[in-house]
């Protein structure tokens, strides 16, 4: 499971010219699910993200988590995070999980992220063509892959 975490001052998802979700001050999480992912990946990744200290404390040092600052979280599925560009110029998505596996894992990720953080989780729509807008604060962008824990 691969996630791109961006600290944002605001972010939104628009589908068919209608805003589905919008947040301020928090995290935008782009989530890629691969065939090899399990509930163990979800548990580890949710814990890592909720404890990630990338928000400023009173001294301007990144020392607080999204939970500490009572921030917001927006989760957007993005299978292209598992693109392979090793051969040719057209990315291969062979490692990305198909909808039959990815949808239940995506929904479980959202549920566990809410349970672990105690925050309401805003979402995109799995499989939809979405326009994602954001203002990256910092900028702070972090890539975490549950297959690279060490």
XYZ file of C-alpha atoms in Angstrom:
150
model
C 0.000 0.000 0.000
C 1.456 3.287 -1.052
C 0.419 6.732 0.151
C 1.404 10.234 -0.801
C 0.691 12.451 2.185
C 0.472 16.179 1.665
C 0.084 18.731 4.433
C -2.533 21.135 3.115
C -4.160 24.389 4.096
C -7.083 23.276 1.945
C -7.992 20.488 -0.473
C -11.077 19.314 -2.351
C -12.368 16.646 -4.702
C -14.724 17.575 -7.514
C -16.648 15.016 -9.586
C -18.779 16.079 -12.557
C -18.315 19.738 -11.576
C -19.725 19.105 -8.076
C -17.578 19.296 -4.953
C -17.779 15.907 -3.241
C -15.457 16.701 -0.324
C -13.453 19.637 0.938
C -11.157 20.129 3.914
C -9.009 22.812 5.480
C -5.818 22.450 7.551
C -4.937 18.804 7.450
C -3.774 15.961 5.249
C -4.573 14.969 1.696
C -3.787 11.273 1.338
C -3.492 9.800 -2.147
C -3.782 6.041 -1.629
C -2.617 3.313 -4.003
C -3.563 -0.298 -3.306
C -1.699 -3.234 -4.820
C -2.627 -6.917 -5.119
C -0.259 -7.919 -2.304
C -1.879 -5.589 0.267
C -3.682 -6.902 3.351
C -5.354 -5.597 6.504
C -1.908 -5.633 8.118
C -0.765 -2.996 5.596
C -3.811 -0.884 6.440
C -3.215 -1.082 10.182
C 0.472 -0.183 9.871
C -0.080 2.659 7.383
C -2.973 4.231 9.316
C -0.882 4.181 12.480
C 2.098 5.706 10.714
C 0.036 8.501 9.150
C -1.929 9.419 12.276
C 1.308 9.687 14.296
C 3.323 11.470 11.580
C 4.620 14.699 13.120
C 4.541 17.170 10.236
C 2.583 20.068 11.762
C 4.281 22.967 13.498
C 4.334 23.296 17.254
C 4.359 26.659 19.069
C 8.066 27.048 18.173
C 7.531 26.511 14.446
C 9.059 23.014 14.551
C 7.299 20.112 12.817
C 6.498 18.225 15.990
C 2.723 17.648 15.950
C 0.502 15.104 14.221
C -2.786 15.685 12.426
C -4.478 14.370 15.583
C -2.554 16.811 17.802
C -3.710 19.802 15.721
C -7.278 18.474 15.325
C -6.769 18.611 11.564
C -8.809 17.221 8.713
C -8.120 14.235 6.467
C -9.109 13.707 2.838
C -8.424 10.249 1.327
C -8.411 9.800 -2.453
C -7.829 6.454 -4.178
C -5.111 6.591 -6.825
C -4.100 3.365 -8.556
C -1.488 5.228 -10.621
C 0.784 5.300 -7.554
C 1.688 1.730 -8.521
C 2.712 2.625 -12.064
C 5.809 0.902 -13.370
C 7.834 2.909 -15.871
C 10.738 0.489 -16.260
C 9.922 -0.470 -19.850
C 8.879 1.936 -22.569
C 7.000 5.183 -22.111
C 3.545 3.871 -21.286
C 3.190 3.076 -17.557
C 2.125 -0.413 -16.541
C -0.332 -0.808 -13.671
C 0.084 -4.565 -13.296
C 0.768 -4.299 -9.514
C -2.305 -2.164 -8.822
C -5.198 -4.108 -7.319
C -8.380 -4.443 -9.336
C -11.633 -3.029 -7.953
C -12.775 -6.367 -6.475
C -9.808 -6.297 -4.082
C -9.095 -2.576 -3.889
C -12.568 -1.292 -2.964
C -12.914 -3.306 0.278
C -9.343 -2.375 1.285
C -9.956 1.303 0.465
C -13.137 1.301 2.554
C -11.366 -0.475 5.428
C -8.516 2.058 5.254
C -11.007 4.930 5.602
C -12.748 3.222 8.529
C -9.491 2.474 10.369
C -8.088 5.930 9.678
C -11.187 7.404 11.324
C -10.996 4.986 14.256
C -7.283 5.539 14.879
C -7.363 9.312 14.492
C -10.762 10.046 15.993
C -11.254 12.454 13.078
C -13.925 12.529 10.394
C -12.496 11.303 7.093
C -13.495 13.003 3.849
C -13.128 10.966 0.652
C -13.077 10.959 -3.075
C -15.035 8.326 -4.986
C -13.307 5.087 -5.905
C -12.935 4.696 -9.674
C -14.424 8.095 -10.526
C -12.758 10.714 -12.679
C -11.892 13.299 -10.043
C -10.399 16.754 -10.033
C -8.283 17.131 -6.903
C -7.361 20.645 -5.823
C -5.006 21.484 -3.011
C -2.855 24.119 -1.452
C 0.200 22.296 -0.148
C 1.342 23.929 3.079
C 5.097 24.139 3.397
C 5.272 22.445 0.936
C 5.265 19.140 2.814
C 4.850 15.936 0.776
C 5.794 12.492 2.059
C 5.676 9.091 0.353
C 5.076 6.044 2.550
C 5.002 2.465 1.253
C 3.886 -0.329 3.584
C 6.207 -2.713 1.727
C 9.225 -0.592 2.791
C 8.771 -0.568 6.556
C 12.448 -0.793 7.387
